[in-house]
C-alpha positions as MATLAB code, in Angstrom:
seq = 'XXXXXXXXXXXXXXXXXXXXXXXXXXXXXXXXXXXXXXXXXXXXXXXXXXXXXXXXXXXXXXXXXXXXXXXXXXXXXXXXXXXXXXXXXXXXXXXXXXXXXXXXXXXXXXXXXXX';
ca = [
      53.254  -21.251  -45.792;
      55.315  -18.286  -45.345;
      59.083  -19.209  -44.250;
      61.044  -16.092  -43.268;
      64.455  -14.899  -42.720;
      65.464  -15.927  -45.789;
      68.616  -14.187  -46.419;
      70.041  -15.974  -43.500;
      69.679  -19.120  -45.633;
      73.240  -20.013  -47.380;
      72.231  -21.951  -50.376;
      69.583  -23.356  -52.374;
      70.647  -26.670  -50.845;
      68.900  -25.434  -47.422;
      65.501  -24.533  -48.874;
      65.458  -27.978  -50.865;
      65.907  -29.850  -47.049;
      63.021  -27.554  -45.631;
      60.943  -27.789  -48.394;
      61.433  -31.414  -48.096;
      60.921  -31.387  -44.321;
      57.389  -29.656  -45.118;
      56.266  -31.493  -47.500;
      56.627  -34.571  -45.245;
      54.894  -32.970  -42.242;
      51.496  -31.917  -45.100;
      51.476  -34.605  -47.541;
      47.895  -34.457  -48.545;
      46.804  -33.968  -45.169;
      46.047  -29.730  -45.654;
      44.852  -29.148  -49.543;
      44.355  -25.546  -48.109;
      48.071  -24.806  -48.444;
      48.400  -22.792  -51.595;
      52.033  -23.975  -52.889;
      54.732  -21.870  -54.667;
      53.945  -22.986  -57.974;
      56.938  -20.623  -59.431;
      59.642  -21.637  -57.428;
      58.109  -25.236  -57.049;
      58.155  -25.303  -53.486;
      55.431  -26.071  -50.298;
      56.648  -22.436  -49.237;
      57.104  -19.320  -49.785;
      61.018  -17.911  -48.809;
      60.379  -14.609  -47.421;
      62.714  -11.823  -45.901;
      60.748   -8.865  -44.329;
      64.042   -6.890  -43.742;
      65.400   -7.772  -46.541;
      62.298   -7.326  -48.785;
      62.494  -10.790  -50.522;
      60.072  -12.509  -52.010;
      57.216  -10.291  -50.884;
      55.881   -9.586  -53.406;
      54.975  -12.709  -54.915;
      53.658  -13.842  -51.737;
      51.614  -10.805  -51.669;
      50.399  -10.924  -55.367;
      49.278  -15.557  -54.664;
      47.309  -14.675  -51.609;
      45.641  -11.558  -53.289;
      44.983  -13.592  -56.635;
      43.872  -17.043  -53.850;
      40.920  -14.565  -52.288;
      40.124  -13.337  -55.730;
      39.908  -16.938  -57.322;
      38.188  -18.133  -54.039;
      35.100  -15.907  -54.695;
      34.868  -14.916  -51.053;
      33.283  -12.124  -50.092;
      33.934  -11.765  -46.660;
      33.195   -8.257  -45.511;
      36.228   -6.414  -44.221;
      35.854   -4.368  -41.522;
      36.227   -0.469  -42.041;
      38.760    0.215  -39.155;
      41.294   -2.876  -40.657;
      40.855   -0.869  -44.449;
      41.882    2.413  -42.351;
      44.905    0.905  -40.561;
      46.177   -1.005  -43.998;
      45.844    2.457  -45.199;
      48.609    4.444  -42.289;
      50.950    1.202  -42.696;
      51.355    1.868  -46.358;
      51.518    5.698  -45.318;
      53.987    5.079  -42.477;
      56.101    2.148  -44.265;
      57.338    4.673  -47.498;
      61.005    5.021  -46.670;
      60.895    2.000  -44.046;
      61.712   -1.541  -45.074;
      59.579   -2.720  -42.193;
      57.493   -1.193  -38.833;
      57.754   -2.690  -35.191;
      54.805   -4.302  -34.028;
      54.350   -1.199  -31.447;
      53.832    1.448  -34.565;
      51.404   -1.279  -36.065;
      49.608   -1.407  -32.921;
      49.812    2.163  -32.443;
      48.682    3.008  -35.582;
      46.055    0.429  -35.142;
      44.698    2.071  -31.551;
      44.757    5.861  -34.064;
      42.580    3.796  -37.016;
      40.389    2.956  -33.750;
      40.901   -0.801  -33.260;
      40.663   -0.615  -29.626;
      42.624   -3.896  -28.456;
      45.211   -6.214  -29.509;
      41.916   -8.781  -29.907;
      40.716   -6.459  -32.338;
      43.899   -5.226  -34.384;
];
């Protein structure tokens, strides 16, 4: 679970009360949530704007795939418009979801379904 805006958050004291509030909404009921084992939290604080805590949310789902042995094929097209984010995003802390999308319609993923 991704939480985000976190640098609008005030103090520790905050995430504590909505990591408590989460925890009593999942219990046991969703063993698919992957926790944040380093902070020791249900969540993971994020700030896209900010660039907070990307990273490590980046690096546990990447290591959860690769310890999940899946080996889902990934479609060609998605590889292609991963590639023009990166591209685009040097010098940007973020894109608008209309340069995804565009960039998304230029890989060739013809509709929003699709992208």
């Amino acid at each position: 679970i991704a939480g985000t805006f976190f640098a609008n958050i005030q103090n520790s004291e905050e995430v504590l009360v909505i990591d408590g509030l989460l925890k009593g909404l999942t219990k046991t009921n969703f063993p698919q949530i992957v926790g944040n084992a380093e902070d020791n939290l249900m969540f993971f604080p994020i700030d896209h704007k900010e660039v907070i805590g990307i990273s490590q949310l980046r690096n546990i789902v990447e290591a959860t795939i690769y310890n999940s042995g899946s080996s889902e094929e990934v479609p060609l097209k998605w590889i292609a418009l991963l590639d023009e984010i990166v591209k685009k995003k040097k010098g940007n802390a973020y894109l608008t979801l209309t340069q995804v999308r565009n960039l998304g319609l230029s890989a060739g993923l013809s509709s929003i379904e699709e992208q």
